Coordinates of C-alpha atoms and ligand atoms in Angstrom, one line a residue:
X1 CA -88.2 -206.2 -186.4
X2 CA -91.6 -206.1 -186.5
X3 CA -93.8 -204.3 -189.3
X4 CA -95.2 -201.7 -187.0
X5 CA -91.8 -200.8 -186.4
X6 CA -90.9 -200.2 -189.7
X7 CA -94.3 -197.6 -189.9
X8 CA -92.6 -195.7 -187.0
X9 CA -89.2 -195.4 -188.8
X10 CA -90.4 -194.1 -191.8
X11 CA -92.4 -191.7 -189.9
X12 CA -89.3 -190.7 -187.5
X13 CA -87.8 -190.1 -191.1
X14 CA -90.2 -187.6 -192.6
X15 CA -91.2 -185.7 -188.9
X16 CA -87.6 -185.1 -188.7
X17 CA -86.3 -184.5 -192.0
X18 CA -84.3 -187.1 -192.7
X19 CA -86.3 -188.3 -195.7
X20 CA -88.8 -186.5 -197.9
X21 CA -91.0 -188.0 -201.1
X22 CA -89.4 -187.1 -204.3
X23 CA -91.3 -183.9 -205.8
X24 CA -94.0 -184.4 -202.6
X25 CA -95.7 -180.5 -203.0
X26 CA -97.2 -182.0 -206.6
X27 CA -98.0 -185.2 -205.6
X28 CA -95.3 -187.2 -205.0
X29 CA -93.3 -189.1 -207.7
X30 CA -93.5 -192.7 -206.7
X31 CA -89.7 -194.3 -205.6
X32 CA -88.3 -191.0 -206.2
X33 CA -86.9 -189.8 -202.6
X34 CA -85.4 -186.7 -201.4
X35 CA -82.7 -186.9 -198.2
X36 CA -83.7 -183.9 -196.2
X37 CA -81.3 -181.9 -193.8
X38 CA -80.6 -184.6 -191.5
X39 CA -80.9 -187.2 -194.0
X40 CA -78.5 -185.9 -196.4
X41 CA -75.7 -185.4 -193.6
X42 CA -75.6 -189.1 -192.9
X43 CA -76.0 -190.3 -196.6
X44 CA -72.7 -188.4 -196.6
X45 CA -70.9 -189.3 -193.8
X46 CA -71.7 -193.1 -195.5
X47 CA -69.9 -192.1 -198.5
X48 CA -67.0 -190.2 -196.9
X49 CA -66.1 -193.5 -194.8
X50 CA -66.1 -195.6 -197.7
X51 CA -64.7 -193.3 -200.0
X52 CA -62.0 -192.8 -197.2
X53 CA -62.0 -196.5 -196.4
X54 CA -60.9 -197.9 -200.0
X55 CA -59.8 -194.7 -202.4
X56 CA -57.7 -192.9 -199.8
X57 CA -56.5 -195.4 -197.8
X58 CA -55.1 -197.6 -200.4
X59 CA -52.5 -197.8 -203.2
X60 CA -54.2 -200.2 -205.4
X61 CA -57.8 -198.2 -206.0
X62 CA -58.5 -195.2 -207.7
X63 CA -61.7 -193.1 -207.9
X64 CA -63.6 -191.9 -210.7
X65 CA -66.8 -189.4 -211.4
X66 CA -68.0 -190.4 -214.9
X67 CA -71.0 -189.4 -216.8
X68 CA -74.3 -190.7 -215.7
X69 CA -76.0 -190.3 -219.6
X70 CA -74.2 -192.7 -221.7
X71 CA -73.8 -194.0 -225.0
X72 CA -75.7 -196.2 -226.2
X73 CA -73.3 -198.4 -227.3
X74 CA -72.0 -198.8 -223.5
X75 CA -75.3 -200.5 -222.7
X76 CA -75.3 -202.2 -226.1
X77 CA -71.9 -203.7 -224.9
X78 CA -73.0 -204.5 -221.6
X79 CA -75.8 -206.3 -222.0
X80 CA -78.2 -204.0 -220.7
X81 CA -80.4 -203.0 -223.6
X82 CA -81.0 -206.9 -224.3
X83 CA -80.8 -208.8 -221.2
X84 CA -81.6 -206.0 -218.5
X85 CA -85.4 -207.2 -218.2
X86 CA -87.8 -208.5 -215.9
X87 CA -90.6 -210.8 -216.8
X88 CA -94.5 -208.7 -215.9
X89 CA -97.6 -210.5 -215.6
X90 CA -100.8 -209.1 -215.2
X91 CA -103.5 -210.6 -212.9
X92 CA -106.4 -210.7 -214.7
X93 CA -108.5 -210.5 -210.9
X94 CA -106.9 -207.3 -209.4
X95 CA -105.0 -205.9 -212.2
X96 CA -101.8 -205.6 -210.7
X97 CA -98.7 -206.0 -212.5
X98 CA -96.0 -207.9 -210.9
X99 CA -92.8 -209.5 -211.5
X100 CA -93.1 -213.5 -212.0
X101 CA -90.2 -214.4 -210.2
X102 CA -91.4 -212.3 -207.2
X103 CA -94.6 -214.3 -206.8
X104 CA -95.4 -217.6 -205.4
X105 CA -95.7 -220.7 -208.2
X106 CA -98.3 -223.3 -207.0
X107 CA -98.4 -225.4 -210.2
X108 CA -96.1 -224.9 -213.4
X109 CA -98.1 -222.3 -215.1
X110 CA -100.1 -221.1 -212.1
X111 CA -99.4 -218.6 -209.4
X112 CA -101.1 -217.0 -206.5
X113 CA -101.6 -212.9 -206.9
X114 CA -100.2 -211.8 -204.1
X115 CA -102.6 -208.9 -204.0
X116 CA -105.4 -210.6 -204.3
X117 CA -104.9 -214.5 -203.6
X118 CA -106.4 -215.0 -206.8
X119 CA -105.0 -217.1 -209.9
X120 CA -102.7 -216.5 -212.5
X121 CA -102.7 -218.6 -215.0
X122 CA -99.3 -217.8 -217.4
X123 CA -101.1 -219.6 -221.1
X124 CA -103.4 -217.6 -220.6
X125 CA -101.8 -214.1 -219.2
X126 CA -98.5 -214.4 -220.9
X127 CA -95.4 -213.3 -219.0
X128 CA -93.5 -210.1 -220.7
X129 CA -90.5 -208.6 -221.4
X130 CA -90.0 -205.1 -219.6
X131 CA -86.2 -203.6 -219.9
X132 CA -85.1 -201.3 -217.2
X133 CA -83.0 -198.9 -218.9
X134 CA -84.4 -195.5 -218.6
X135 CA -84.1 -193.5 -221.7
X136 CA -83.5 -189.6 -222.8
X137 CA -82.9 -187.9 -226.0
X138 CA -79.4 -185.8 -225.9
X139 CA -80.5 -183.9 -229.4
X140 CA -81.0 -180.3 -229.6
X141 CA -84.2 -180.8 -231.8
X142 CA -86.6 -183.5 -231.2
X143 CA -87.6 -184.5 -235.1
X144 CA -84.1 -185.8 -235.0
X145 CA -83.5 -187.6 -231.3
X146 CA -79.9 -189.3 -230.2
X147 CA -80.9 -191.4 -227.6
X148 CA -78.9 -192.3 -224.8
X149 CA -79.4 -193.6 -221.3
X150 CA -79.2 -192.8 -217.8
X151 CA -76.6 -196.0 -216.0
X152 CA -78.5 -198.7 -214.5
X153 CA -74.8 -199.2 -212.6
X154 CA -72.1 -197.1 -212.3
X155 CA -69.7 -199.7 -213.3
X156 CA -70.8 -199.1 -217.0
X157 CA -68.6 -195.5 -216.6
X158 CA -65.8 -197.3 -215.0
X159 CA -65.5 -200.1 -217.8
X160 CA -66.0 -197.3 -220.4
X161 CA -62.9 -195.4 -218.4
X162 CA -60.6 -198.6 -218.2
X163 CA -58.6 -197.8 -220.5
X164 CA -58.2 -194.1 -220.2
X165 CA -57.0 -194.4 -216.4
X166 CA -54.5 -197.1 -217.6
X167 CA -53.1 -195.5 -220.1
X168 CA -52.6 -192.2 -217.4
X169 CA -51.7 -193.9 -214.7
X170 CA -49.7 -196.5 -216.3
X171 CA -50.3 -198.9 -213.7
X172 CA -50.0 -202.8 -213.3
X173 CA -52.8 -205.3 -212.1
X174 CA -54.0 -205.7 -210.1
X175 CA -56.1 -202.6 -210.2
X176 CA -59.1 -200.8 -208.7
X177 CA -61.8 -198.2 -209.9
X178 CA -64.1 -197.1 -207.5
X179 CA -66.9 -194.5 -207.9
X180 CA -69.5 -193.3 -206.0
X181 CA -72.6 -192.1 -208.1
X182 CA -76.4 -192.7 -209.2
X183 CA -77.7 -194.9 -210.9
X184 CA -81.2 -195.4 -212.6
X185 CA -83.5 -198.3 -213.4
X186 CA -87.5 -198.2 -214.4
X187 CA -87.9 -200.8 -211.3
X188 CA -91.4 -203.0 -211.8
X189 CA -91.4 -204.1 -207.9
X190 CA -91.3 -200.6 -205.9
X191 CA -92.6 -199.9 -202.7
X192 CA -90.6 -200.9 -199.2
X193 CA -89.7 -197.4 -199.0
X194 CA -85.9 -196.7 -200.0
X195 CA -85.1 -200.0 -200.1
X196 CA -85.9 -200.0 -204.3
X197 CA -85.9 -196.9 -205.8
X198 CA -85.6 -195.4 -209.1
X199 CA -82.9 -193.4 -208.6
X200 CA -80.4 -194.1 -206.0
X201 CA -77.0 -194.3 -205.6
X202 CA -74.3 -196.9 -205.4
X203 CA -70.7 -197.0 -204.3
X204 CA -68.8 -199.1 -206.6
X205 CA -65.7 -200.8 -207.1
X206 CA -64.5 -203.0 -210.3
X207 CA -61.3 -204.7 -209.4
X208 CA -58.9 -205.7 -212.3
X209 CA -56.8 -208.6 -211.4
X210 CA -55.5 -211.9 -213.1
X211 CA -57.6 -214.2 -214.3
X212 CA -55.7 -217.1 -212.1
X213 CA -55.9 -215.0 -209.0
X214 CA -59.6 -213.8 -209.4
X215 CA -61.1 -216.4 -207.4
X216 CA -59.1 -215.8 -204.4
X217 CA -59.7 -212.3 -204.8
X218 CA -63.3 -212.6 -204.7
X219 CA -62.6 -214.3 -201.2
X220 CA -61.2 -211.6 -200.0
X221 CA -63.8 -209.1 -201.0
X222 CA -66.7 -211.0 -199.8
X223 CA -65.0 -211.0 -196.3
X224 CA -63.5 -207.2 -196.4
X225 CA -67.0 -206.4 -197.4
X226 CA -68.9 -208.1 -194.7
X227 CA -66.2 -206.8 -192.5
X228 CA -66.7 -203.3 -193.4
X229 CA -70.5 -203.1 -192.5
X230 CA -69.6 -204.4 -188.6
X231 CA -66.7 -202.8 -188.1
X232 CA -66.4 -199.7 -190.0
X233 CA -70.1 -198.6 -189.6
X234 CA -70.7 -200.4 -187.0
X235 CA -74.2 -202.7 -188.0
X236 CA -74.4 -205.5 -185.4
X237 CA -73.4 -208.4 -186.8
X238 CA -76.9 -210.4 -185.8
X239 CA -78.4 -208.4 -188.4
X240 CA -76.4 -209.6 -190.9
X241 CA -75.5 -212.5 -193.4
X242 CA -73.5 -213.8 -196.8
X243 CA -75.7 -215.2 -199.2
X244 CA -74.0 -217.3 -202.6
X245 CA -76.4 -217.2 -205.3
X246 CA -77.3 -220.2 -207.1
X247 CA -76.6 -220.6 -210.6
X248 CA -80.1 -219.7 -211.7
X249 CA -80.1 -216.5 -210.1
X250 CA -76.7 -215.2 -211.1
X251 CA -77.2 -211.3 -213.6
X252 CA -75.9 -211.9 -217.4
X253 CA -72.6 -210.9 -216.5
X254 CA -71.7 -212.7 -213.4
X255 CA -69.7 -216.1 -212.8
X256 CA -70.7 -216.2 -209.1
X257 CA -72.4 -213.7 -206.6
X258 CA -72.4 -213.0 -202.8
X259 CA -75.0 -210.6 -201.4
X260 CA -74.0 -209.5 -197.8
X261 CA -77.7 -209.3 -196.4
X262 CA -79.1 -207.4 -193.3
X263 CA -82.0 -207.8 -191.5
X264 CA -84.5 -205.1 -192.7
X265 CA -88.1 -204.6 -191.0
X266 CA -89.2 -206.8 -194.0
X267 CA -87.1 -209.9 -193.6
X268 CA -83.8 -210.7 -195.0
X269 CA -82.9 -208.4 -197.8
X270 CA -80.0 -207.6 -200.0
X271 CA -77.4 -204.6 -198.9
X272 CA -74.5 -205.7 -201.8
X273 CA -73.5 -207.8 -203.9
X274 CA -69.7 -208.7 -204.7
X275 CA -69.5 -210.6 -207.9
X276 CA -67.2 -212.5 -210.0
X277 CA -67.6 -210.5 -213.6
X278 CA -64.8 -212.4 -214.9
X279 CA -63.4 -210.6 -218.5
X280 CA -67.3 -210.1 -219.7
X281 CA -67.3 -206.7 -219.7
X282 CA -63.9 -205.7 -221.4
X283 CA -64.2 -208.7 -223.6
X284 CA -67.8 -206.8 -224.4
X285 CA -66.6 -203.6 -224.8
X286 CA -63.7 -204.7 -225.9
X287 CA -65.6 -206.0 -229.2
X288 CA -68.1 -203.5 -229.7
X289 CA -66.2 -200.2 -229.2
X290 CA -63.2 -202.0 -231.3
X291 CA -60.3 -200.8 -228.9
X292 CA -57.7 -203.6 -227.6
X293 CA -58.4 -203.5 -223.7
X294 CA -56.2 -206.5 -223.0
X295 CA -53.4 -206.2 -220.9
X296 CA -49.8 -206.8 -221.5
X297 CA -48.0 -208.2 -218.5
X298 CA -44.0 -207.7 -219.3
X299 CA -42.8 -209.7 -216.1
X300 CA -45.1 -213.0 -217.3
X301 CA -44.8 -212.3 -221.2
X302 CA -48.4 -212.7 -221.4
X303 CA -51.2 -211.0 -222.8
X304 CA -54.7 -211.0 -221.8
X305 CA -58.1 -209.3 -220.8
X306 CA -58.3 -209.0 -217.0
X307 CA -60.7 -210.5 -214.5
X308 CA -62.9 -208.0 -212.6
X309 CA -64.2 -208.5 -209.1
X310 CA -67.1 -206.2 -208.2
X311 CA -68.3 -205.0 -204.9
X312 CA -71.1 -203.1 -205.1
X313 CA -72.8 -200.9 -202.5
X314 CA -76.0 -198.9 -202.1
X315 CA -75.9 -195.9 -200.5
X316 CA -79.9 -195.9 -200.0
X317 CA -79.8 -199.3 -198.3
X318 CA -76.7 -198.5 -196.0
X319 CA -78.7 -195.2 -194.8
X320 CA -81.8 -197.4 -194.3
X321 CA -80.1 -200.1 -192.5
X322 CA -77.9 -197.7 -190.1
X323 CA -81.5 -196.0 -189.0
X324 CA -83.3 -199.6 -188.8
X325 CA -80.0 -200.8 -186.4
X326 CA -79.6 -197.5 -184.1
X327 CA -84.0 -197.4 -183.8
X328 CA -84.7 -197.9 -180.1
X329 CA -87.8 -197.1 -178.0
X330 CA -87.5 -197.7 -174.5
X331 CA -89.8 -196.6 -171.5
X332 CA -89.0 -193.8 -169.2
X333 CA -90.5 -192.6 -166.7
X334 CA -93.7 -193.8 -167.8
X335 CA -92.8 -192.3 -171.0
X336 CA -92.2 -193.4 -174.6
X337 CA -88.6 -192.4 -175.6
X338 CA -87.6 -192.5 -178.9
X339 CA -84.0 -192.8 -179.6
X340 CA -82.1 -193.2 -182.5
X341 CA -78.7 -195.0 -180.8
X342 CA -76.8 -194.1 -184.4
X343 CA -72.8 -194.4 -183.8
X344 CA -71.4 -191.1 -182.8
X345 CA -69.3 -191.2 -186.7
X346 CA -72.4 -191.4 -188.4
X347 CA -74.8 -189.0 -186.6
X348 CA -75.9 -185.6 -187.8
X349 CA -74.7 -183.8 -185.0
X350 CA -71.8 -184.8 -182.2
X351 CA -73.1 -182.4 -179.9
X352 CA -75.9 -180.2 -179.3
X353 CA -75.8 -176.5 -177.3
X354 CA -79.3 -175.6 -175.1
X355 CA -79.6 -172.4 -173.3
X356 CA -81.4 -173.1 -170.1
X357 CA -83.0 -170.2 -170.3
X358 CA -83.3 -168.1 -172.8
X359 CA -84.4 -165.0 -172.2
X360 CA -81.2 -164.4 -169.8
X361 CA -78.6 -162.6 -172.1
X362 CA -75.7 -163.8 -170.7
X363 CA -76.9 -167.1 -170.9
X364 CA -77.6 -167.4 -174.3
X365 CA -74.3 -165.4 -175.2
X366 CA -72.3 -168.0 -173.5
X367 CA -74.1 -170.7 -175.3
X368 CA -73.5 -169.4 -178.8
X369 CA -70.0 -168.9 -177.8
X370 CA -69.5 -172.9 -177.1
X371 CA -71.5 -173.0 -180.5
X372 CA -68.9 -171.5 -182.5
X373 CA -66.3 -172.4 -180.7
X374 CA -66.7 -176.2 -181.2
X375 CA -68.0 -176.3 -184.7
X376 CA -64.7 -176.5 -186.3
X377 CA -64.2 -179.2 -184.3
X378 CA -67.3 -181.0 -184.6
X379 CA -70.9 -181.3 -186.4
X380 CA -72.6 -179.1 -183.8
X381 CA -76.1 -177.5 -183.5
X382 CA -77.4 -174.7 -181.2
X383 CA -81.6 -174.8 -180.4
X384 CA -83.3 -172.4 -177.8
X385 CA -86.6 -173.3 -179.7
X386 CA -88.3 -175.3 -176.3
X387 CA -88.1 -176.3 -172.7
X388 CA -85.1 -178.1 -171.8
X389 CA -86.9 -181.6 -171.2
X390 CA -88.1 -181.5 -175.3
X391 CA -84.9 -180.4 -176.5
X392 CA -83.1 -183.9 -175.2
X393 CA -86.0 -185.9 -177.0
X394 CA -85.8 -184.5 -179.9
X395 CA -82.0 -184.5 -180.1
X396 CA -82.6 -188.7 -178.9
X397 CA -85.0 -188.6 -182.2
X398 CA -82.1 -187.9 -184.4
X399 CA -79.1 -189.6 -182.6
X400 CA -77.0 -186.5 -181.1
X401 CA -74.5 -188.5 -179.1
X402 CA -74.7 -185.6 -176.3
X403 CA -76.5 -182.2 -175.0
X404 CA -74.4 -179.5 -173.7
X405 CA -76.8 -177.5 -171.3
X406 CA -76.0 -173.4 -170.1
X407 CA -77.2 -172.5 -166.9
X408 CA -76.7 -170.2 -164.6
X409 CA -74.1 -171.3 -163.1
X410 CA -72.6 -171.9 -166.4
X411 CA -71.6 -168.2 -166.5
X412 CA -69.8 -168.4 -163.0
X413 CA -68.0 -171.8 -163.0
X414 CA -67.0 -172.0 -166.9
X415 CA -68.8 -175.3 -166.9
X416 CA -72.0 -177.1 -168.4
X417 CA -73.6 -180.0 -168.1
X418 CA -73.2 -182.6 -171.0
X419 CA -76.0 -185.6 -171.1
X420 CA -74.9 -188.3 -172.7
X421 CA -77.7 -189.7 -175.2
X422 CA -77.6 -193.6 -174.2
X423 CA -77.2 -193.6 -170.4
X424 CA -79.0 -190.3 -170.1
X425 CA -76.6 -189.7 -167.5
X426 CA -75.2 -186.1 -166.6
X427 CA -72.1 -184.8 -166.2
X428 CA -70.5 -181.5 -165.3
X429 CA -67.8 -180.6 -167.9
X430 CA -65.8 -177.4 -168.0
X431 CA -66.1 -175.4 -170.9
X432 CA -62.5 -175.3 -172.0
X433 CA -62.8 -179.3 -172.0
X434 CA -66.2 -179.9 -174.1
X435 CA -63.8 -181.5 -176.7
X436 CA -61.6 -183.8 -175.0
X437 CA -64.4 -185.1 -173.0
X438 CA -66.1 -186.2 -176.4
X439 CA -63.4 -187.6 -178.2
X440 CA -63.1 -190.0 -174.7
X441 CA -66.3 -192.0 -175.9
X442 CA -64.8 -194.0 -178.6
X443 CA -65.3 -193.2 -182.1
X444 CA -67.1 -190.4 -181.6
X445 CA -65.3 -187.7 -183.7
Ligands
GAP1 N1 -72.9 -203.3 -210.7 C1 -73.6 -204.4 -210.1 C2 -74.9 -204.0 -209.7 O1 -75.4 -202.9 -210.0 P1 -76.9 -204.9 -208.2 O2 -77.0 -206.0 -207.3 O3 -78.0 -204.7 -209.3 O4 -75.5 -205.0 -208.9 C3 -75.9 -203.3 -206.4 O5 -76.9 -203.5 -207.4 C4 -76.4 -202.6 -205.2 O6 -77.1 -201.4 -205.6 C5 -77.5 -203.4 -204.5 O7 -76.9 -204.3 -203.6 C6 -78.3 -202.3 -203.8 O8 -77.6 -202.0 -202.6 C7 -78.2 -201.2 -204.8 N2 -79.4 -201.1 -205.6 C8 -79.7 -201.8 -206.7 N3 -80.9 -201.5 -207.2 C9 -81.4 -200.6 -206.3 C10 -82.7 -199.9 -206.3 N4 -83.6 -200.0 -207.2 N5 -82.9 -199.0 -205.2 C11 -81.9 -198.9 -204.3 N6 -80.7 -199.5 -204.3 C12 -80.5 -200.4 -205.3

């Protein structure tokens, strides 16, 4: 997708609310963002399906909702506070600050600015150390601060919780904890709109299995999880792709790593990665909180500290990739359409109600009737606020599967005309039937 493309979507994403800049009336707080009406129904729907898809549908995962201030002992234990760091360098030509292993190395300890295309020579302009963790003081008085620290991962609150749910639930490996929360890193390399942020939110699950069995297991989730994104939301599979990391690249924790990738506007990028954490983090926490997380296993007659398999999701880049995969402009009628072909589960709205004219009282009555009527059944939304011709674009702008139009004869016949938003074609629907005849497009409601 090409680059100008991208400048449309993000402007299709603030001209109709689906994404604002964080604190924008002062300024703007840079990667901080705000999901606006529209925005925030389909970050939601995301969450819902995968919530759905892997708490409530299964027997072996559980959810959580943990605190997003921790100890700092958690990150102490996890690694975080020592090895969660990127390397900075400076160019000394254009000042910019950037992260080494983000920029291109033309001789051992020279690399090209990619600001500027000038040199950076690393003897001279020494790489450093810049942790991620975002701190805050939890004291009531700040002579005397208690620091602690917003999660860089939600998993930190599940390993923290191990034992707790264990102990309630009393149950056997293997095991899952998911949670769905936000998370918070002081990211160097910002910019590419929601795609790195410093706050966003991830949908996480750490799997507790057998050490023996953990390998398959990783198998499994690598494919359930490149499954999910085609199937259950419905990306198109060209867009996306499974990527092993090599050895060099694998986070302190991890004995292997598979990002499922998608095609953004700005090349191949990462969407999640499912990785093999082995016992690192109860072995950590394990030590430094001095509580015996291992696991008895009475059938075996063995003890010993589970394996954990970790898929983990973003909830920012599902949003952005679902609006990158249903952007379409075509040309009709001479005109520029803009439609946002977003699979009827995921859109803001299922339907939307239009009076064609407005100021004819009956009309309009019978439109808001439809309007309440259907809205238990389905997200639905009335507008009278334009001709009839600009309330189709703008519902094509945000994805409304169909238009349900009033008219005249409306009042007569009991029936209206439902547009459908792909084929643009028309249809004449009784009232009575609005329902039924949506739930026959498939996976619409
Ligand atoms: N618990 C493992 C973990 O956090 P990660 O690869 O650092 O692994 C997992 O993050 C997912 O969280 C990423 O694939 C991405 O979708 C999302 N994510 C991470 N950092 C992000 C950021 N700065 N902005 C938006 N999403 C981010």
């Amino acid at each position: 997708m090409p680059q100008d493309r991208f400048a449309q979507i993000i402007s299709l994403c603030r001209r109709r609310g689906f994404i604002f800049q964080g604190s924008e009336i002062y300024g703007g707080l840079s990667s901080f963002w705000d999901y606006g009406p529209l925005g925030s129904l389909i970050k939601k729907k995301i969450k819902d399906i995968w919530w759905k898809e892997y708490v409530e549908n299964r027997a072996d995962i559980f959810g959580l909702d943990s605190a997003i201030i921790m100890h700092e002992n958690v990150f102490v234990a996890s690694g975080h506070l020592e090895g969660f760091a990127d390397y900075l360098v400076d160019c000394p030509g254009c000042k910019k600050r950037f992260r080494i292993d983000k920029i291109e190395k033309i001789a051992p300890d020279l690399y090209t600015c990619p600001e500027c295309a000038g040199e950076i020579n690393t003897i001279q302009n020494k790489p450093r150390k810049f942790n991620l963790m975002l701190k805050t003081n939890v004291s009531a008085t700040e002579d005397e601060p208690q620091y602690a620290y917003l999660r860089p991962e939600t998993a930190q609150g599940i390993f923290a919780n191990y034992l707790n749910v264990m102990n309630t639930y009393h149950k056997k490996l293997p095991l899952g904890i998911a949670q769905i929360g936000k998370a918070f890193r002081n990211e160097v390399t910002t910019g590419s709109y929601i795609f790195r942020m410093k706050e966003f939110e991830q949908m996480e699950i750490e799997y507790f299995t057998y050490p023996e069995e953990a390998a398959q297991c990783y198998r499994e989730w690598v494919s359930e999880r490149f499954r999910f994104y085609i199937e259950t939301i419905g990306l198109k599979k060209e867009n996306l792709r499974l990527r092993e990391h090599s050895s060099d690249e694998l986070a302190h924790y991890a004995r292997a790593c598979t990002d499922v990738e998608y095609l953004f506007p700005f090349g191949w990028s990462e969407l999640e990665g499912i990785a093999d954490r082995g016992d690192y983090d109860l072995t950590q926490h394990a030590k430094v909180s001095k509580k015996d997380l291992s696991y008895f296993d009475n059938v075996r007659d063995t003890r010993f500290m589970p394996y954990v398999i970790e898929p983990s999701a973003g909830v920012d880049r599902t949003f952005f990739a679902v609006i990158c995969d249903a952007y379409d402009e075509e040309e009709v009628k001479g005109k520029k359409r803009v439609v946002l072909r977003l699979k009827p589960h995921l859109a803001p709205y299922t339907l939307a109600v239009f009076p064609l004219l407005k100021n004819r009282g009956e009309i309009v009555d019978l439109a808001k009737k439809i309007f309440y009527d259907i809205k238990e059944k389905m997200p639905v939304l009335y507008d009278d606020t334009g001709a009839i011709g600009k309330l189709y674009r703008r519902q094509d702008e945000i994805g409304t599967p169909f238009c349900a139009t009033v008219d005249v004869d409306s009042v007569s016949d009991q029936k209206v005309t439902i547009r459908n938003r792909d084929t643009m074609q028309q249809e004449r629907v009784e009232i009575g039937r609005i329902a039924e005849y949506i739930k026959t497009v498939k996976g619409t409601v």
